[in-house]
GROMACS .gro file of C-alpha atoms in nm:
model
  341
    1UNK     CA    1   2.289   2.922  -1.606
    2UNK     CA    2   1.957   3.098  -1.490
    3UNK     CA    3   1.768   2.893  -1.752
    4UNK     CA    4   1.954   2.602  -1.686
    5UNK     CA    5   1.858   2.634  -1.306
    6UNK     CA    6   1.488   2.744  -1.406
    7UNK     CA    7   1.479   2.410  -1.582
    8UNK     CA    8   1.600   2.216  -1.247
    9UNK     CA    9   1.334   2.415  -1.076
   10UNK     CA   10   1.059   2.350  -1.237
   11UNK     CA   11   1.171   1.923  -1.297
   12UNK     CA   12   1.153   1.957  -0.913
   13UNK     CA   13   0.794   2.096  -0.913
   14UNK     CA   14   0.687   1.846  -1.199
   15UNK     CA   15   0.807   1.568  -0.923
   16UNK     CA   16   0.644   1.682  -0.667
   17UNK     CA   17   0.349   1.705  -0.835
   18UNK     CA   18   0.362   1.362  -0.957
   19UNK     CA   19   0.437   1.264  -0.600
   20UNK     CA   20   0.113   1.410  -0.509
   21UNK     CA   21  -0.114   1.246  -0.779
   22UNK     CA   22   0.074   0.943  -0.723
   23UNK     CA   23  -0.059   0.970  -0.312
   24UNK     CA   24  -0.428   1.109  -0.478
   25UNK     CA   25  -0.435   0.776  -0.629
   26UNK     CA   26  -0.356   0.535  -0.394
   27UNK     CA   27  -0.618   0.752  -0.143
   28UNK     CA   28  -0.897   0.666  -0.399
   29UNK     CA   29  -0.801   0.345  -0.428
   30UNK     CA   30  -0.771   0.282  -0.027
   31UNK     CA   31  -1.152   0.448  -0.015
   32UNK     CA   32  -1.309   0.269  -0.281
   33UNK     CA   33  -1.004  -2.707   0.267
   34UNK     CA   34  -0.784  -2.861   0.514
   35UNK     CA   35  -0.402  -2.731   0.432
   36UNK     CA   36  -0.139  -2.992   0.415
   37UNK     CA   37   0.205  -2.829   0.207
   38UNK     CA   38   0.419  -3.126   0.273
   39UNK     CA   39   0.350  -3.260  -0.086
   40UNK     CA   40   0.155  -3.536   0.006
   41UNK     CA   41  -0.169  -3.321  -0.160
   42UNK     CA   42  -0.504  -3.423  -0.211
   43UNK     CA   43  -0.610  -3.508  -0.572
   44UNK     CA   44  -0.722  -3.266  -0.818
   45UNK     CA   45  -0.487  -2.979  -0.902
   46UNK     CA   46  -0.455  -3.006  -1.241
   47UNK     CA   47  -0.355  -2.720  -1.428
   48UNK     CA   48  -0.601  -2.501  -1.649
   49UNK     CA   49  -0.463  -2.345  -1.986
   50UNK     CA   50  -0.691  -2.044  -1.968
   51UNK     CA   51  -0.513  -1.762  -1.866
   52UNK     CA   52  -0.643  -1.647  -1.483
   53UNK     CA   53  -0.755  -1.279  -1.419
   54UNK     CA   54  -0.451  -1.070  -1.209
   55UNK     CA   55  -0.516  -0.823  -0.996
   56UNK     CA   56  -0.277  -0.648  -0.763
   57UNK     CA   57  -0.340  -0.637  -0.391
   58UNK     CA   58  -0.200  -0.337  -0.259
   59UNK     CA   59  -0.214  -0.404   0.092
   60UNK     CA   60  -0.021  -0.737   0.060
   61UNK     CA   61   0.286  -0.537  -0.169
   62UNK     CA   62   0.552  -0.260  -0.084
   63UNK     CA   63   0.762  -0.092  -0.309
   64UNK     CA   64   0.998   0.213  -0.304
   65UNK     CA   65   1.032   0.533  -0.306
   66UNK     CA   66   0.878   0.670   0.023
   67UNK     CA   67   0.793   0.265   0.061
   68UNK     CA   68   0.879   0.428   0.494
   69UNK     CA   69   0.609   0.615   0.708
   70UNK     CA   70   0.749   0.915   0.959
   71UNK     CA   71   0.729   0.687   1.239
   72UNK     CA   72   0.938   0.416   1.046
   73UNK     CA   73   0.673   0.122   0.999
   74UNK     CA   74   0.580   0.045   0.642
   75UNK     CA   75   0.175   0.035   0.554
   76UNK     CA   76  -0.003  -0.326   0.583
   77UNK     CA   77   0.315  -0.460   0.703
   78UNK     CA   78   0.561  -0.533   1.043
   79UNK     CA   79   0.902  -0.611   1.066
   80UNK     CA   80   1.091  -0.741   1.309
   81UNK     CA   81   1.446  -0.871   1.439
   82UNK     CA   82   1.732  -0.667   1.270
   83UNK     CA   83   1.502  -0.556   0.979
   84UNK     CA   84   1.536  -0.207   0.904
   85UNK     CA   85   1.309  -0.036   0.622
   86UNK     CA   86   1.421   0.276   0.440
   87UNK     CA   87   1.258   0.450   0.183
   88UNK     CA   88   1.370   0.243  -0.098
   89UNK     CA   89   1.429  -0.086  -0.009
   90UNK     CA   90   1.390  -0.294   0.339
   91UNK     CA   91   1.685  -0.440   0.437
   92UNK     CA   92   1.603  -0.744   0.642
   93UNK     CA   93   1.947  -0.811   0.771
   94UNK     CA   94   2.255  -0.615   0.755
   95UNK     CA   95   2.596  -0.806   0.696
   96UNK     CA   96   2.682  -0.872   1.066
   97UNK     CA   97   2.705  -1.194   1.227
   98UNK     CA   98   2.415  -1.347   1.387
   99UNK     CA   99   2.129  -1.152   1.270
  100UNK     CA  100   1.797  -1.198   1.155
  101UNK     CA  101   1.509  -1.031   1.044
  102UNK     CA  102   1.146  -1.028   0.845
  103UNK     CA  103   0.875  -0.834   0.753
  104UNK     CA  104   0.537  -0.950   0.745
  105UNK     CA  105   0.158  -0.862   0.627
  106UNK     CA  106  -0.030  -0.753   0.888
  107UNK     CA  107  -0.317  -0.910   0.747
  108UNK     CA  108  -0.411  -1.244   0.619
  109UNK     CA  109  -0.455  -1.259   0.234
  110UNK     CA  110  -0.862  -1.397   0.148
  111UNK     CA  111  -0.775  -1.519  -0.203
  112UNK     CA  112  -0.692  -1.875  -0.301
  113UNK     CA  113  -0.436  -1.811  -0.586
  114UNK     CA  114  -0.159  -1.578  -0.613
  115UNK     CA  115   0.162  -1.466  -0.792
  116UNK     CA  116   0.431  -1.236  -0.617
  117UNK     CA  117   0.698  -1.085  -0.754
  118UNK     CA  118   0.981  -1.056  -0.499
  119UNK     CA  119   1.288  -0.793  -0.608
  120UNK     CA  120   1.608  -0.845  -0.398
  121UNK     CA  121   1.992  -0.842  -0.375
  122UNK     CA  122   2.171  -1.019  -0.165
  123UNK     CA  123   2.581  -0.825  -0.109
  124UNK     CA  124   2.860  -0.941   0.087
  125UNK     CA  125   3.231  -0.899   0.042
  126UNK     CA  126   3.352  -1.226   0.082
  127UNK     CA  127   3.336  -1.532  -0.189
  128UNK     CA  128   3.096  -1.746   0.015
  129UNK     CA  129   2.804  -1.560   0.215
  130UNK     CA  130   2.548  -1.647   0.447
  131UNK     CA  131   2.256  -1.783   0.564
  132UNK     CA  132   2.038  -1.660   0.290
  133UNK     CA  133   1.677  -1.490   0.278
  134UNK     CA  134   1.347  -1.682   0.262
  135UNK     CA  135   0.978  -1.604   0.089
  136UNK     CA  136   0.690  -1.707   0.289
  137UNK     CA  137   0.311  -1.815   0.284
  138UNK     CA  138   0.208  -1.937   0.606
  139UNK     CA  139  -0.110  -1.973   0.797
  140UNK     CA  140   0.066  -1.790   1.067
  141UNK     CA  141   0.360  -1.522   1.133
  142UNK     CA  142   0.633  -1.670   1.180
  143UNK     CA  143   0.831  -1.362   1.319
  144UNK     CA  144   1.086  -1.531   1.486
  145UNK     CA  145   1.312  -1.807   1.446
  146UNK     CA  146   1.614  -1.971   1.332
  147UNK     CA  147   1.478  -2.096   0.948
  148UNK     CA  148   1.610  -1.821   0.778
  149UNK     CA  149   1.524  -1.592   1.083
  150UNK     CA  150   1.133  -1.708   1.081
  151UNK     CA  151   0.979  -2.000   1.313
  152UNK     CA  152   1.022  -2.316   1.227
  153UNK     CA  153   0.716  -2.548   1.212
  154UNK     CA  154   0.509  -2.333   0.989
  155UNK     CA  155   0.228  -2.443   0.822
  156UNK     CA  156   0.256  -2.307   0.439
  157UNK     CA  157   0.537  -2.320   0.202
  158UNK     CA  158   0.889  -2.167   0.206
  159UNK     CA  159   1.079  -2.077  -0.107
  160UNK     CA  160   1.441  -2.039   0.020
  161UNK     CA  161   1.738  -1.865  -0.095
  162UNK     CA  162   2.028  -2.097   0.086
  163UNK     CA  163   2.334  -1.883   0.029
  164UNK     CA  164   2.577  -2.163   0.227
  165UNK     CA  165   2.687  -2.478   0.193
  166UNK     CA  166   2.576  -2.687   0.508
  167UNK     CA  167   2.616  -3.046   0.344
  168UNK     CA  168   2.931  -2.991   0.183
  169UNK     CA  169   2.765  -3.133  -0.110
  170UNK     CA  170   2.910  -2.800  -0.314
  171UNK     CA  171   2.569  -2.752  -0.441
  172UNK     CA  172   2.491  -2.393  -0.269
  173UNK     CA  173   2.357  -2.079  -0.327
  174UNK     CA  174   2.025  -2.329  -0.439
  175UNK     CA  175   1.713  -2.225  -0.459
  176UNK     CA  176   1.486  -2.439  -0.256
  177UNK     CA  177   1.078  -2.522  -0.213
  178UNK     CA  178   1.011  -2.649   0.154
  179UNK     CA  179   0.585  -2.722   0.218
  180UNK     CA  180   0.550  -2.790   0.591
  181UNK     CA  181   0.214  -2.908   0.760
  182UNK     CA  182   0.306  -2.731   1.118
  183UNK     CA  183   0.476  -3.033   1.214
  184UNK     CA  184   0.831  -3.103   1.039
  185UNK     CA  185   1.113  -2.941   1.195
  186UNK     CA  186   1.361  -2.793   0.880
  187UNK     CA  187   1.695  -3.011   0.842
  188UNK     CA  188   1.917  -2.757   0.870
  189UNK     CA  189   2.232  -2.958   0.819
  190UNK     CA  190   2.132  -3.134   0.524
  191UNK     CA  191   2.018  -2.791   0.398
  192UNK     CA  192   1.694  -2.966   0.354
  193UNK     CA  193   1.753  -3.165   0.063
  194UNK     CA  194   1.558  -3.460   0.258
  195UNK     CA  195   1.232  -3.218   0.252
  196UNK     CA  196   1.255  -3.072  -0.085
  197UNK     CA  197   0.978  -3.063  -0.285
  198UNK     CA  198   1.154  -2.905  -0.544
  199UNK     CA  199   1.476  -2.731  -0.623
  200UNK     CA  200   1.738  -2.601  -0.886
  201UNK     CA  201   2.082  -2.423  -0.827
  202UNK     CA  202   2.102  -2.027  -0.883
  203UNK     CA  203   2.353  -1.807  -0.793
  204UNK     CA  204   2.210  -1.473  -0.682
  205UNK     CA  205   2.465  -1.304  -0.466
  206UNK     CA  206   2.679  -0.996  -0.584
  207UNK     CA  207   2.478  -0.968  -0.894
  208UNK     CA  208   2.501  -0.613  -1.138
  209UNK     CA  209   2.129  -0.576  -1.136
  210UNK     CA  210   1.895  -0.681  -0.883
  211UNK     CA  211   1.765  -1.022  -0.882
  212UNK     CA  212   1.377  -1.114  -0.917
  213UNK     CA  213   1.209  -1.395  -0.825
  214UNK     CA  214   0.842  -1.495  -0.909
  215UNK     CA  215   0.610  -1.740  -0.723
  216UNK     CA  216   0.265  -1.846  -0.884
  217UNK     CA  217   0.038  -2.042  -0.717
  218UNK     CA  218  -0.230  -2.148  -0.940
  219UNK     CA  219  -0.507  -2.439  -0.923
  220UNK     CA  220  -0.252  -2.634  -0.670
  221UNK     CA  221   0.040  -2.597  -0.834
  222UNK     CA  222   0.332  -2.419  -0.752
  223UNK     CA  223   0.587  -2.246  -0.956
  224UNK     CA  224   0.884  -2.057  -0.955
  225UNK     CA  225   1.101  -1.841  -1.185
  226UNK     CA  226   1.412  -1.630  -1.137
  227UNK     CA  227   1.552  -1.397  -1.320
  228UNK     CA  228   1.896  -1.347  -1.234
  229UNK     CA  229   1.998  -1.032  -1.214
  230UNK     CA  230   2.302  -1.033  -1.500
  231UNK     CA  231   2.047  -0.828  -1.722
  232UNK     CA  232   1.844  -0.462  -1.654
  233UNK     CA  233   1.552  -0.662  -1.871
  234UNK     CA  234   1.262  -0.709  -1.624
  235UNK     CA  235   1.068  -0.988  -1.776
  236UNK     CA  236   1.410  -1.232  -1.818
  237UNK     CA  237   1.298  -1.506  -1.660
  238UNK     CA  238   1.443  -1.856  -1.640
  239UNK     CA  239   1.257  -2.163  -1.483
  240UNK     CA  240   1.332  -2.291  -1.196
  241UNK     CA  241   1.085  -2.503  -1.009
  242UNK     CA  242   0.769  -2.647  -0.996
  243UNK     CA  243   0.529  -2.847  -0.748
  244UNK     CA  244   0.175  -3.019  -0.832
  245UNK     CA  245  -0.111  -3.103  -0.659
  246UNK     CA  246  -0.020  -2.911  -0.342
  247UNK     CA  247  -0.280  -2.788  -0.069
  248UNK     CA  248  -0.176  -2.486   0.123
  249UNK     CA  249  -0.393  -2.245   0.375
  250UNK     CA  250  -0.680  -2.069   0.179
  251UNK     CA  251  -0.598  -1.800   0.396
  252UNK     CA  252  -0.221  -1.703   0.497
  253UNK     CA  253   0.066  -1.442   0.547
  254UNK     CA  254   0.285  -1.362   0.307
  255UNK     CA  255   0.625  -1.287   0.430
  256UNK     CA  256   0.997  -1.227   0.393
  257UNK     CA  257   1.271  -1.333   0.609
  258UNK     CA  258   1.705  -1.326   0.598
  259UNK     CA  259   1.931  -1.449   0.820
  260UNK     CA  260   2.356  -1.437   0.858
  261UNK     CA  261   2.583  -1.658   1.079
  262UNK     CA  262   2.984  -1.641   1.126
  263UNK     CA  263   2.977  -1.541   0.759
  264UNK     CA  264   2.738  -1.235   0.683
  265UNK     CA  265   2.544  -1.049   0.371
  266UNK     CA  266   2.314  -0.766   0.347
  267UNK     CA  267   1.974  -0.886   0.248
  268UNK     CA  268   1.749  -0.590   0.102
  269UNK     CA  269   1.447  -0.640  -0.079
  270UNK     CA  270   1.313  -0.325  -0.294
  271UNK     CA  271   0.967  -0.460  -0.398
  272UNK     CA  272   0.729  -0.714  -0.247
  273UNK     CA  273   0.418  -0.723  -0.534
  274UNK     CA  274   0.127  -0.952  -0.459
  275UNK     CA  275  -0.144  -1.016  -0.719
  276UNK     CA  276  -0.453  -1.210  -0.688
  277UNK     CA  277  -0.547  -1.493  -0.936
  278UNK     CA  278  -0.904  -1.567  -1.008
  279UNK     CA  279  -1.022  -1.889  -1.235
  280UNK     CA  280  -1.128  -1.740  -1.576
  281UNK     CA  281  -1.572  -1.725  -1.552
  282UNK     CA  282  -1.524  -1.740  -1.175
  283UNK     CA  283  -1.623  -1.369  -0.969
  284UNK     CA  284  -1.366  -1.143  -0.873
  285UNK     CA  285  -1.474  -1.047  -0.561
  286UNK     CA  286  -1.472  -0.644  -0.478
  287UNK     CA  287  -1.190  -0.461  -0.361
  288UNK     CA  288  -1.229  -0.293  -0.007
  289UNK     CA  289  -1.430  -0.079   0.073
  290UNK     CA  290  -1.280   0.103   0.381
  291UNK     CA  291  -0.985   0.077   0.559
  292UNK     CA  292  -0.887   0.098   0.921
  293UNK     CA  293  -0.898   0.416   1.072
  294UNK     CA  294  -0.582   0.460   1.229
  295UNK     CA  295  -0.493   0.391   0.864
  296UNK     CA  296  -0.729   0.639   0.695
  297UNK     CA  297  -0.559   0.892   0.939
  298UNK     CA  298  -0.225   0.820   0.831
  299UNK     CA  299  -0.281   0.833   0.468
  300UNK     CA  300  -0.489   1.137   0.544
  301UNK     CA  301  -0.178   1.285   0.718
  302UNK     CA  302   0.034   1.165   0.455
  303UNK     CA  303  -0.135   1.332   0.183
  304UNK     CA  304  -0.162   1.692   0.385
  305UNK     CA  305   0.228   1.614   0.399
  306UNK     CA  306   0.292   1.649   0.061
  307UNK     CA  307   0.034   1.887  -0.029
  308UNK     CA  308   0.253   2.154   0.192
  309UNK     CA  309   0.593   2.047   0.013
  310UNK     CA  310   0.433   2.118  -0.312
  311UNK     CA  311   0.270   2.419  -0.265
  312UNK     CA  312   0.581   2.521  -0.104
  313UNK     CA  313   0.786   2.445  -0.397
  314UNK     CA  314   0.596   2.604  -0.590
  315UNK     CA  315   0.604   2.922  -0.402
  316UNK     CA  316   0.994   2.898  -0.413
  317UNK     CA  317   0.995   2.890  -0.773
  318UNK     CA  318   0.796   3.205  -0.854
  319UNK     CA  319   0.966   3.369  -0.620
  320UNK     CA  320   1.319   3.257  -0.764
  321UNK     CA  321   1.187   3.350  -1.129
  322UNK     CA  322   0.943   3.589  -1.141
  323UNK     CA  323   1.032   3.705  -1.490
  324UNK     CA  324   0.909   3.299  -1.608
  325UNK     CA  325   0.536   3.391  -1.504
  326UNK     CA  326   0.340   3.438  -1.781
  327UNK     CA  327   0.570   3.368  -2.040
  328UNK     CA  328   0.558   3.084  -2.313
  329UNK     CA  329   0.711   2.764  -2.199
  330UNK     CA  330   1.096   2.653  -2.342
  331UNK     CA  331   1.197   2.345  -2.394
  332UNK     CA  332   1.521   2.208  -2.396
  333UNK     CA  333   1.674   2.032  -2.662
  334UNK     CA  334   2.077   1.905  -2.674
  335UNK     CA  335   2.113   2.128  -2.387
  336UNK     CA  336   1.971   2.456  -2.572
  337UNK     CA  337   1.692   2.634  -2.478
  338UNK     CA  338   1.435   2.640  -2.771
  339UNK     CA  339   1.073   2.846  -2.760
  340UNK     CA  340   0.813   2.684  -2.806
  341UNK     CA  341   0.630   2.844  -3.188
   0.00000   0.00000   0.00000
């Protein structure tokens, strides 16, 4: 038992000091044409088969654990409405009636092309659920309204996950591509099959694993893939839609929003990952070089946090076995403790 709890012991301290390179790293990292999305594009996105360069954009992405700061915001984002983050996932409406909710970057993105990978699961005890949960990239923040609890009128593209059946056409939970110039109010009622731009029917509610959902936009077009969620395998990805020649803002928000009505799920989204895409021979351009301070002094605070739970662990543990100092390390093997030769 004393070796069994020595070995619990010292996983802990292993943890925490992964925890603490983990924060090291991301501390180095930290200090180192007109849009129209309604489909009616201007000329000239064909696609490229060269493979782009990716390259992930930290402060456009959140992902658990300890994705929640001590004063409850989440880094390089904002959430609003009935949103509430937690340290693994952000649930952006609980399964109440009437709410709504969304998170937001809190800055604009300065790269033209861009894949996220969104990681989600939408819950709810009943056979039909509702509204359904939104990914956004807008020109502005929309973060407020009743399309999928964002504004309406954006100017960008919405990729929406329409959990009910407005039309009665029996072709819900869909999957659904909406571009909008700033101008087009979203046909609710018709579950905006008049201002598709693209489209195919996926049912992700009450899945086993979580479901994922990847959105490229590359050289003008648009494409997405699910995977969904019957499967632990990451990479299982089916297709599901695809737009061409579409302009959208070379500078935008990326976003997530969820909604319920007389029917209700919980929306929560465990991973928001953002990469940039840059033309193969074309520059990528440098990543930041500072940060804003109020953010420097959180990270800085941050770090300093876990820096005392470590060295506090590890005080705890020689205390707790003192006869372990100094001696040559065990490992443990089908539950047996086995020295190390």
């Amino acid at each position: 038992m004393v070796a069994l709890r020595a070995r619990e012991d010292g996983s802990a301290a292993v943890a925490a000091k992964k925890l603490l390179v983990a924060v090291c790293l991301c501390l180095s990292s930290l200090f180192l044409s007109p849009a129209d999305a309604t489909g009616q594009a201007e000329s000239g996105g064909a696609s490229g088969a060269a493979v782009p360069h990716r390259r992930f954009e930290y402060k456009y992405s959140f992902k658990g654990p300890h994705l929640v700061q001590p004063d409850g915001s989440v880094p390089f984002w904002v959430h609003t409405g009935n949103a509430i983050p937690s340290a693994d996932q952000i649930r952006i409406t609980p399964s109440l009636k009437s709410q709504r909710g969304s998170v937001w970057t809190k800055n604009k993105s300065i790269f033209e092309y861009w894949e996220i990978e969104v990681t989600f699961r939408v819950t709810g005890r009943g056979r039909v659920g509702a509204d359904g949960l939104a990914i956004w990239y807008t020109e502005g923040q929309g973060l407020d309204g009743q399309v999928f609890g964002a504004a309406d009128n954006w100017n960008g593209v919405g990729i929406f996950f329409d959990s009910f059946d407005n039309d009665a056409k029996k072709n819900n939970p869909a999957v659904i591509v909406v571009g909008n110039n700033g101008k087009l109010h979203y046909d609710h009622q018709n579950d905006g099959s008049t201002q598709a731009l693209a489209s195919c029917q996926r049912d992700f509610r009450n899945k086993p694993y979580p479901v994922r959902a990847k959105v490229v936009y590359y050289q003008k077009i648009l494409s997405v893939l699910i995977n969904n969620g019957f499967t632990p395998d990451k990479e299982d990805y089916e297709f599901c839609a695809r737009v061409e020649n579409m302009v959208l803002p070379t500078q935008g928000y990326f976003g997530i929003s969820a909604a319920t009505g007389g029917l209700a799920d919980d929306h929560d989204v465990l991973s928001f990952l953002t990469f940039q895409l840059t033309e193969p021979g074309k520059m990528t351009p440098p990543p930041d070089a500072e940060i804003a301070e109020k953010d420097k002094e959180k990270y800085q605070e941050e770090f300093q946090h876990f820096q005392q739970e470590l060295d506090k662990r590890k005080e705890d543990f020689k205390k707790e076995h003192p006869d372990t100092q100094g001696q040559p390390g065990k490992w443990s093997k089908d539950g047996l403790d086995v020295e190390s030769q």
